Structure formats: C-alpha cells, structure tokens
PDB file of N, CA and C in Angstrom:
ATOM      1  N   UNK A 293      95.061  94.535  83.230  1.00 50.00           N
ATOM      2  CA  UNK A 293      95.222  93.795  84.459  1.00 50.00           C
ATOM      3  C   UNK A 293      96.289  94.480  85.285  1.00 50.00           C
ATOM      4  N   UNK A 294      96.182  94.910  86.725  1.00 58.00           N
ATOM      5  CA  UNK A 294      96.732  95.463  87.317  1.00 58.00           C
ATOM      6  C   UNK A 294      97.510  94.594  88.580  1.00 58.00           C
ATOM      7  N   UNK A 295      98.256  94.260  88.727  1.00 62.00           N
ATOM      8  CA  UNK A 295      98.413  93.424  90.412  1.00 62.00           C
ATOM      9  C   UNK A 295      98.960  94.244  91.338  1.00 62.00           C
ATOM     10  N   UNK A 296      98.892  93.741  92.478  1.00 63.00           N
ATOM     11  CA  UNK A 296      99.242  94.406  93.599  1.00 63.00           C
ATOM     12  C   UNK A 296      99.619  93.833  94.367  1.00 63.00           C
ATOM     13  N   UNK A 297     100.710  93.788  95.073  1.00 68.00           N
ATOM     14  CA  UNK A 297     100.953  93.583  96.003  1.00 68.00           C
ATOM     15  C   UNK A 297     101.046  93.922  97.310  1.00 68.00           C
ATOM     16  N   UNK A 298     100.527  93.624  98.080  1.00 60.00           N
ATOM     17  CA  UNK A 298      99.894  94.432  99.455  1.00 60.00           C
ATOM     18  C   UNK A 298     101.238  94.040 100.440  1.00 60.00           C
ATOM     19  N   UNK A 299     101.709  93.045 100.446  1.00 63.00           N
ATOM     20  CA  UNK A 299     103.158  93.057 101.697  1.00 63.00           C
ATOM     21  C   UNK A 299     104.078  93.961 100.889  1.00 63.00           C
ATOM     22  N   UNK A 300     104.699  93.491  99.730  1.00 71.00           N
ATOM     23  CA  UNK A 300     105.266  94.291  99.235  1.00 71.00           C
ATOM     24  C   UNK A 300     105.326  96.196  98.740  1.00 71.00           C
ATOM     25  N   UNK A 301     103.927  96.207  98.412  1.00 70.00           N
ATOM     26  CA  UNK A 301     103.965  97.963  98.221  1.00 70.00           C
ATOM     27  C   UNK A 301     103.210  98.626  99.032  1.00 70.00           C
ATOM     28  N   UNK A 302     102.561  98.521 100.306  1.00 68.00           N
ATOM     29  CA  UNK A 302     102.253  98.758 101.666  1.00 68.00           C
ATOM     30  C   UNK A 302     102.574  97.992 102.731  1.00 68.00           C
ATOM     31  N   UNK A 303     104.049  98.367 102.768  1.00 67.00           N
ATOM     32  CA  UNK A 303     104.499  97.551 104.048  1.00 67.00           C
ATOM     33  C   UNK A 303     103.724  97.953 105.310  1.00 67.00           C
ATOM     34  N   UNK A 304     103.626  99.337 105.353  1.00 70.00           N
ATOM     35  CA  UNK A 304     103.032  99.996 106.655  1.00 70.00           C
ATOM     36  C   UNK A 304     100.919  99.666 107.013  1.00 70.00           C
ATOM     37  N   UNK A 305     100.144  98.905 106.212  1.00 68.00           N
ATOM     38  CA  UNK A 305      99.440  98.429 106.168  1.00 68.00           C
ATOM     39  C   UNK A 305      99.145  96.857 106.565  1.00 68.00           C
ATOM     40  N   UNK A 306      97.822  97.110 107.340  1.00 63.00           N
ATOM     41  CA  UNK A 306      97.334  95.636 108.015  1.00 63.00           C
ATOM     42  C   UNK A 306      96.604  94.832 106.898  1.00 63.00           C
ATOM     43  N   UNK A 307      96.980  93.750 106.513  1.00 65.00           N
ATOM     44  CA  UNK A 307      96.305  93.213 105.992  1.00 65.00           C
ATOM     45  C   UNK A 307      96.074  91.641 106.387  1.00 65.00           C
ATOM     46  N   UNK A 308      94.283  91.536 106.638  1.00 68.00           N
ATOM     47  CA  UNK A 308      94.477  90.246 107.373  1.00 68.00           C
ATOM     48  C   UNK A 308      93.315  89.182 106.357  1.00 68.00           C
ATOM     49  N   UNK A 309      94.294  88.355 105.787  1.00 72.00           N
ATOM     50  CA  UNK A 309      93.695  87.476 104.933  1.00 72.00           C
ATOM     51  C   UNK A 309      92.510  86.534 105.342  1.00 72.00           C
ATOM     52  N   UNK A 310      91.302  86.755 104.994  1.00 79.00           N
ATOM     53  CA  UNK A 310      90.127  85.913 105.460  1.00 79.00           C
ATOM     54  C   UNK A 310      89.831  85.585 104.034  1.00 79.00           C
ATOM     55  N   UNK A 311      88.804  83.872 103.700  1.00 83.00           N
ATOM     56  CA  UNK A 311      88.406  83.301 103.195  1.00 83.00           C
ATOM     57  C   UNK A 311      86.911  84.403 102.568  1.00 83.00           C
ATOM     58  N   UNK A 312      87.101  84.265 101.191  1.00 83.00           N
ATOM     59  CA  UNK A 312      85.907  85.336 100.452  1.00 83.00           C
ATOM     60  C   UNK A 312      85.238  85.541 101.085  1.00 83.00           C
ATOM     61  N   UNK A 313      83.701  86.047 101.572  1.00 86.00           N
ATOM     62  CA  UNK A 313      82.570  85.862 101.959  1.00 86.00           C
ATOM     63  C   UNK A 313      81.346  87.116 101.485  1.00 86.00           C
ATOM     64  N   UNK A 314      80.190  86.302 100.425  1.00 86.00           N
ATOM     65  CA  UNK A 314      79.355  87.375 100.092  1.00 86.00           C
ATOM     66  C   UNK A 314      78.256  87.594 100.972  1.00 86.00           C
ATOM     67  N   UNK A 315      78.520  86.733 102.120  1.00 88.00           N
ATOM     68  CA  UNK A 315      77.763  87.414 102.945  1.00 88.00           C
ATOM     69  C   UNK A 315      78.246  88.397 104.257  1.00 88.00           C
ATOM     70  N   UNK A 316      79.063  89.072 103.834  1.00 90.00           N
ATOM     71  CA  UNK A 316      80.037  90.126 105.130  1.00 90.00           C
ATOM     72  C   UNK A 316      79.484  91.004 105.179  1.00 90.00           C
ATOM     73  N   UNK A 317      79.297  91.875 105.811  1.00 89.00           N
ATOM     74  CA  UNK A 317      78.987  93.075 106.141  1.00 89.00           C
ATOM     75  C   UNK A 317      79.022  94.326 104.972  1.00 89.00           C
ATOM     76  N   UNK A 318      80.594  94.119 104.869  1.00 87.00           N
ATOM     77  CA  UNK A 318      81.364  95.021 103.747  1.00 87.00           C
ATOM     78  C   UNK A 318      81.105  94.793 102.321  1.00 87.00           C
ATOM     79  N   UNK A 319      80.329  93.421 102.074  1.00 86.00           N
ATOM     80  CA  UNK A 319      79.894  93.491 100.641  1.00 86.00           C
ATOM     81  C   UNK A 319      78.487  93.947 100.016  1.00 86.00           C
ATOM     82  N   UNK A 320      78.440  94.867  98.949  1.00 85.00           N
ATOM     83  CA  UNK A 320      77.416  95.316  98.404  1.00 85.00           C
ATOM     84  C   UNK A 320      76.592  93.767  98.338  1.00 85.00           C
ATOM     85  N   UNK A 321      75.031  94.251  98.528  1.00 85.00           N
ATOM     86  CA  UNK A 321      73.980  93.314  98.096  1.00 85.00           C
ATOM     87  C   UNK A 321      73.663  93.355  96.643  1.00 85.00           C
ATOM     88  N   UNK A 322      72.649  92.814  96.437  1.00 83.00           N
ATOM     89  CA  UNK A 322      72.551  91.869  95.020  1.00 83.00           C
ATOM     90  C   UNK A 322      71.695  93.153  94.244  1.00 83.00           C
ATOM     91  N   UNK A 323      70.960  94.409  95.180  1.00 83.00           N
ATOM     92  CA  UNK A 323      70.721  95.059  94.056  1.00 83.00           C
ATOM     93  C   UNK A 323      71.020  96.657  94.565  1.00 83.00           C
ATOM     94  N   UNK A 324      72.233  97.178  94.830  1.00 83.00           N
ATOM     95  CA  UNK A 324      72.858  98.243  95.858  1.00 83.00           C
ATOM     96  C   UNK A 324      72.939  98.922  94.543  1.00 83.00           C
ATOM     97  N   UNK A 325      73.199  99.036  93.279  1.00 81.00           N
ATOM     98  CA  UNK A 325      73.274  99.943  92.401  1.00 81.00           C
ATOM     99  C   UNK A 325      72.258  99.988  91.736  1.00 81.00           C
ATOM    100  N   UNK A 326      71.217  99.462  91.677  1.00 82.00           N
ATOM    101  CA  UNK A 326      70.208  99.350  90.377  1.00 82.00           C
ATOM    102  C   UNK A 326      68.892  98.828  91.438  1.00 82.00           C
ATOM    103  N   UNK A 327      67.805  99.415  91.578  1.00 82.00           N
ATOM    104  CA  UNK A 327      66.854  99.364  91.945  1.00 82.00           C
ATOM    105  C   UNK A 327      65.580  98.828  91.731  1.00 82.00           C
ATOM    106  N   UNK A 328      65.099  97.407  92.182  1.00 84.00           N
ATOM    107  CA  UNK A 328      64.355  96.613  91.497  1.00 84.00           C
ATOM    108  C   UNK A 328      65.212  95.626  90.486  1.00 84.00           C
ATOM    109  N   UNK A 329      66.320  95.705  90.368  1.00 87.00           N
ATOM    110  CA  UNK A 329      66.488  94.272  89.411  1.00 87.00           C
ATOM    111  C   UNK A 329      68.270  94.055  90.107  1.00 87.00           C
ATOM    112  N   UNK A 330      68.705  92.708  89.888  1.00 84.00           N
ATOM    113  CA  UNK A 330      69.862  92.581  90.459  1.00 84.00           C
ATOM    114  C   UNK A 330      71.153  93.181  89.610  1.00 84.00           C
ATOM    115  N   UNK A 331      71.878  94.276  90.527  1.00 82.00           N
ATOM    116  CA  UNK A 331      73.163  94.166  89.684  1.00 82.00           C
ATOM    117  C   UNK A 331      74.466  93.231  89.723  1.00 82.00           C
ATOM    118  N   UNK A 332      74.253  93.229  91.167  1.00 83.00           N
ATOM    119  CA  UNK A 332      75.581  92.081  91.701  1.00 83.00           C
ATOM    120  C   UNK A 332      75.231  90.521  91.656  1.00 83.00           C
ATOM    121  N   UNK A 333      75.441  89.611  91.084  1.00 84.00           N
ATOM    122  CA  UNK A 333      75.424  87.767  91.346  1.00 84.00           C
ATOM    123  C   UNK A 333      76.070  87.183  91.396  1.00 84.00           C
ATOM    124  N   UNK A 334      76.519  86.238  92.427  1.00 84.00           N
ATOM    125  CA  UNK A 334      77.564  85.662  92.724  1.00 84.00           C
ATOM    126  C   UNK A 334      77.454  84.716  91.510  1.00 84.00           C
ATOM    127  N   UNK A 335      78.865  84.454  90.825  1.00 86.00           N
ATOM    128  CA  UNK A 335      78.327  83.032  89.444  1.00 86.00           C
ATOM    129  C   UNK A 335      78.098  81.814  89.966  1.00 86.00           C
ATOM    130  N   UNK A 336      78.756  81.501  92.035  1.00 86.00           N
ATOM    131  CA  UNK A 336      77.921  79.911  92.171  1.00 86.00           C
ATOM    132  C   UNK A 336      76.405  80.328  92.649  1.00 86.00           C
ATOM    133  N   UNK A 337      75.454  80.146  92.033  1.00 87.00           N
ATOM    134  CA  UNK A 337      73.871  80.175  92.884  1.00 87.00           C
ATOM    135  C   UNK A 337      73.359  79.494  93.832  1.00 87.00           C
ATOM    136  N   UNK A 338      74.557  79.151  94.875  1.00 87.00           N
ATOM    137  CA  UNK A 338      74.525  78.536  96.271  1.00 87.00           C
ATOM    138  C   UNK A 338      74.506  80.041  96.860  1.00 87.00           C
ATOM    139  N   UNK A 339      74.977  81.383  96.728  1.00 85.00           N
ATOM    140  CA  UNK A 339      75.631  82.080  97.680  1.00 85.00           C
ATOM    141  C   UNK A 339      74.434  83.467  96.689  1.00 85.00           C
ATOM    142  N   UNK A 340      73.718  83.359  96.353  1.00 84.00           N
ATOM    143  CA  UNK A 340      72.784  84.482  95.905  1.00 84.00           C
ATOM    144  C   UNK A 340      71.783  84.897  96.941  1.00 84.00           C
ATOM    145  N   UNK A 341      71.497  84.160  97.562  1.00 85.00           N
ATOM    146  CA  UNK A 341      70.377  84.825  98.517  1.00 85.00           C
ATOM    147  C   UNK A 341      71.427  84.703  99.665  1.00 85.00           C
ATOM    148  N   UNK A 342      72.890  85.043  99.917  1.00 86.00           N
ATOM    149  CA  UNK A 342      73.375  85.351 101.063  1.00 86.00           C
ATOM    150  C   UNK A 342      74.468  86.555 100.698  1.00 86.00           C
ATOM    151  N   UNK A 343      74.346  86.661  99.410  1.00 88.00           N
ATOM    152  CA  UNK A 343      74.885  88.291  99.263  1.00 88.00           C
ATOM    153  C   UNK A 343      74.462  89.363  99.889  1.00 88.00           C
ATOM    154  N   UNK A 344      75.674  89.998 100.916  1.00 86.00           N
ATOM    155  CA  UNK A 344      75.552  91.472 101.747  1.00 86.00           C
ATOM    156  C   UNK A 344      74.706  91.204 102.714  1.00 86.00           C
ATOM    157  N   UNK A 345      74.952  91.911 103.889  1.00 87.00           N
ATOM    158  CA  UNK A 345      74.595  91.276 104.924  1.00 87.00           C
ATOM    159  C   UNK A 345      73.802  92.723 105.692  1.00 87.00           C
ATOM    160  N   UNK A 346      73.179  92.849 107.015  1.00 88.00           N
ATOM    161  CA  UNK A 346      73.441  94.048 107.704  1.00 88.00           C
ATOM    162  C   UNK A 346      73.616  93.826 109.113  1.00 88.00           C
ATOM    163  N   UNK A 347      74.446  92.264 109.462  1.00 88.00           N
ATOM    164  CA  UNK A 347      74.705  92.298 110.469  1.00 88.00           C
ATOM    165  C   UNK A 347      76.301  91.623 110.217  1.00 88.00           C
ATOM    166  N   UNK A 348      77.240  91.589 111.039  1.00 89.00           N
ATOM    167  CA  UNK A 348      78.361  91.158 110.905  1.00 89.00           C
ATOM    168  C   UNK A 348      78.575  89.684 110.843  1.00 89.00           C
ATOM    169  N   UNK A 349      79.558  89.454 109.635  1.00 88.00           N
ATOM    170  CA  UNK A 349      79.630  87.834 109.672  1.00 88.00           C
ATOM    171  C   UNK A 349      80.662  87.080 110.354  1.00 88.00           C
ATOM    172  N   UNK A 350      81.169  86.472 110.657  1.00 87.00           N
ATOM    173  CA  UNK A 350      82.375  85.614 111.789  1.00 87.00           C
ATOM    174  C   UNK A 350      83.256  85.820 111.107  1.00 87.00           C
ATOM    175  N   UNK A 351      83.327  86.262 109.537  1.00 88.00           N
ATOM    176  CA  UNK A 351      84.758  86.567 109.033  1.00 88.00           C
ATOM    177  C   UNK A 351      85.019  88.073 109.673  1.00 88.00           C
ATOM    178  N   UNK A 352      83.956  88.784 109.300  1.00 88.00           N
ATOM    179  CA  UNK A 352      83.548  90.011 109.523  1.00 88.00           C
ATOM    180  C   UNK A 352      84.323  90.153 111.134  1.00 88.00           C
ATOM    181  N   UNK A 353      83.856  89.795 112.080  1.00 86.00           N
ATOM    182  CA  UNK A 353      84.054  90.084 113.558  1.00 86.00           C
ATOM    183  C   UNK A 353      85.642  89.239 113.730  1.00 86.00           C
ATOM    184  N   UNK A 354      85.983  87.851 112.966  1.00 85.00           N
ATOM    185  CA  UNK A 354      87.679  87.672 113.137  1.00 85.00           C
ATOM    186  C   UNK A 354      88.530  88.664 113.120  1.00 85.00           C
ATOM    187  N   UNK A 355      88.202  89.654 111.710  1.00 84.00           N
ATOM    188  CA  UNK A 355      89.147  90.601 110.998  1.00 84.00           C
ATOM    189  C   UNK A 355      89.362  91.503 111.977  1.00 84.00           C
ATOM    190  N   UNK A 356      88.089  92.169 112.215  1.00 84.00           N
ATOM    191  CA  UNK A 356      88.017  93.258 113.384  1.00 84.00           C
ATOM    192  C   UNK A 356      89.432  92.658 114.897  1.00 84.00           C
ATOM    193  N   UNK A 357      89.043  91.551 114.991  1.00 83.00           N
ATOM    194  CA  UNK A 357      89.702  90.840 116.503  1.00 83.00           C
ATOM    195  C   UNK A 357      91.383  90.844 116.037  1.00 83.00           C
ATOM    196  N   UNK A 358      91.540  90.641 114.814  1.00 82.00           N
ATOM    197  CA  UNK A 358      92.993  90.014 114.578  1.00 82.00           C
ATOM    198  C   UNK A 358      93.522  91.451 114.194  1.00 82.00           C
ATOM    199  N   UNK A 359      93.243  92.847 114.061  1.00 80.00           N
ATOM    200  CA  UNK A 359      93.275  93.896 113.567  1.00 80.00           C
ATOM    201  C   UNK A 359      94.004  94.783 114.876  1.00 80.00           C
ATOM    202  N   UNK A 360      92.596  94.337 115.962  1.00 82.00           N
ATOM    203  CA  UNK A 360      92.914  95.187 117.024  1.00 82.00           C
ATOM    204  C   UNK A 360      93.722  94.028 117.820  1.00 82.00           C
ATOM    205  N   UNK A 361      94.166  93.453 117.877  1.00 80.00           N
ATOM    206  CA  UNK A 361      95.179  92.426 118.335  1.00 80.00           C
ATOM    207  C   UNK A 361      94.183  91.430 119.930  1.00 80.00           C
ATOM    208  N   UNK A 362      92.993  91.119 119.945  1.00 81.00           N
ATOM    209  CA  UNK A 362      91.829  90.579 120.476  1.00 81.00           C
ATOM    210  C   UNK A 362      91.698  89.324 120.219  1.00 81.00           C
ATOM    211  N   UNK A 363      92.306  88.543 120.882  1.00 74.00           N
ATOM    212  CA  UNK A 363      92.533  87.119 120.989  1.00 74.00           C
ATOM    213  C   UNK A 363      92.046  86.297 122.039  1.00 74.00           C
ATOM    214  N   UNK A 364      91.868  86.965 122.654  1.00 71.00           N
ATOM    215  CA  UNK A 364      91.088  85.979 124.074  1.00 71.00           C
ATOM    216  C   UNK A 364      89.514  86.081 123.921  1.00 71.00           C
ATOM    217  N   UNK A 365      89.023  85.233 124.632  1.00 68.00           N
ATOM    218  CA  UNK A 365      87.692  84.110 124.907  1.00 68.00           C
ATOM    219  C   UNK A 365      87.147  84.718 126.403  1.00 68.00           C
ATOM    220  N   UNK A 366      85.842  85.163 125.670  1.00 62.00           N
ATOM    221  CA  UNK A 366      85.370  86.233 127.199  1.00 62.00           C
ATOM    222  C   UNK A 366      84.374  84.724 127.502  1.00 62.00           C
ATOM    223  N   UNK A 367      84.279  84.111 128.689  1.00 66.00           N
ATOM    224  CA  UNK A 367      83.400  83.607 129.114  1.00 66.00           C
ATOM    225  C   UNK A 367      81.549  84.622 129.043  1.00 66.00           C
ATOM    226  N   UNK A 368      80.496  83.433 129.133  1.00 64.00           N
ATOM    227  CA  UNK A 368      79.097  83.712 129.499  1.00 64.00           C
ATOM    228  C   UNK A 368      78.889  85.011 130.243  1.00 64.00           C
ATOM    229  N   UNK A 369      78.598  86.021 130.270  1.00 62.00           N
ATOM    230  CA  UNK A 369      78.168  86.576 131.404  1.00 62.00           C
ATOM    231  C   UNK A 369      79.776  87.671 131.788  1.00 62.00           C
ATOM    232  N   UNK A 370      80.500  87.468 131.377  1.00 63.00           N
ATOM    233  CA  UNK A 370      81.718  88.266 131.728  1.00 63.00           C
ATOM    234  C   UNK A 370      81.656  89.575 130.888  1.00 63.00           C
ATOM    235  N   UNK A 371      82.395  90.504 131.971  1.00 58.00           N
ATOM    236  CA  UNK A 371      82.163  92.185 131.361  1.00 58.00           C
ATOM    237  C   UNK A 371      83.829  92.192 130.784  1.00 58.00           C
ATOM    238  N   UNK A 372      83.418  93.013 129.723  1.00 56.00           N
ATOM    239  CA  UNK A 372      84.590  93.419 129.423  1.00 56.00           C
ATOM    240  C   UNK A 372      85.784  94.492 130.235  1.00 56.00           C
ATOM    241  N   UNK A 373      87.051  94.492 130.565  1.00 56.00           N
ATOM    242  CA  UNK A 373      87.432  95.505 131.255  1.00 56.00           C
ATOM    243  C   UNK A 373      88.350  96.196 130.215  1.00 56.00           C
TER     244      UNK A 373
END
C-alpha cells in the first residue's frame, strides 16, 4: 500500500477534487483491455452499463472549467470572446 499525498508532495500541481465518476471521459470502458469479454466492473451494478464514456461528463467539463480558472455562465446564443 502506497499513499500519497497530492497537497503535500506536489505542491506545484492542480488538483481539483470531483466526486468518482465511471462514466467520464477519462475512464477505461468495461472491455478496453480484453476483447469480447469484460475486464473492468464497477462492484455496484447500478454503474456497469455507464462505464467510460466518449463524450464528456459534467464532472468531466467542471474539472476542465475550475483548471483553466472558467467560472462564468455564457448565456443562449452568446459567442465566446
């Protein structure tokens, strides 16, 4: 067992705490190593058919926003400047 501490032994690193999610972008799907049968399963079987994603999830697009420091609310129809 290894721990880590991320404030402590990368101070110079962003780290922005979001709630698990197996359906993010960034997580391998249910059969990314092994072909035809599952390697990855989540152990609750609520969240098996939402493992790995290929579009971004709202945790997914927070992280990105709170990263690049993107906090404001673009109205309908508004361009970005």
């Amino acid at each position: 067992y290894n721990s880590i501490h991320y404030r402590e032994d990368f101070p110079d690193r962003v780290v922005i705490y979001t709630p698990y999610e197996y359906g993010s972008i960034m997580h391998y799907g249910p059969q990314s190593f092994n072909e035809g049968a599952n390697a990855i399963m989540p152990l609750d079987k609520r969240y098996q058919w939402t493992i790995g994603s290929k579009i971004p999830s709202f945790y997914d697009i927070m992280m990105v926003n709170k990263h690049y420091h993107c906090d404001g609310i673009l109205e309908f129809g508004r361009r970005v400047q």
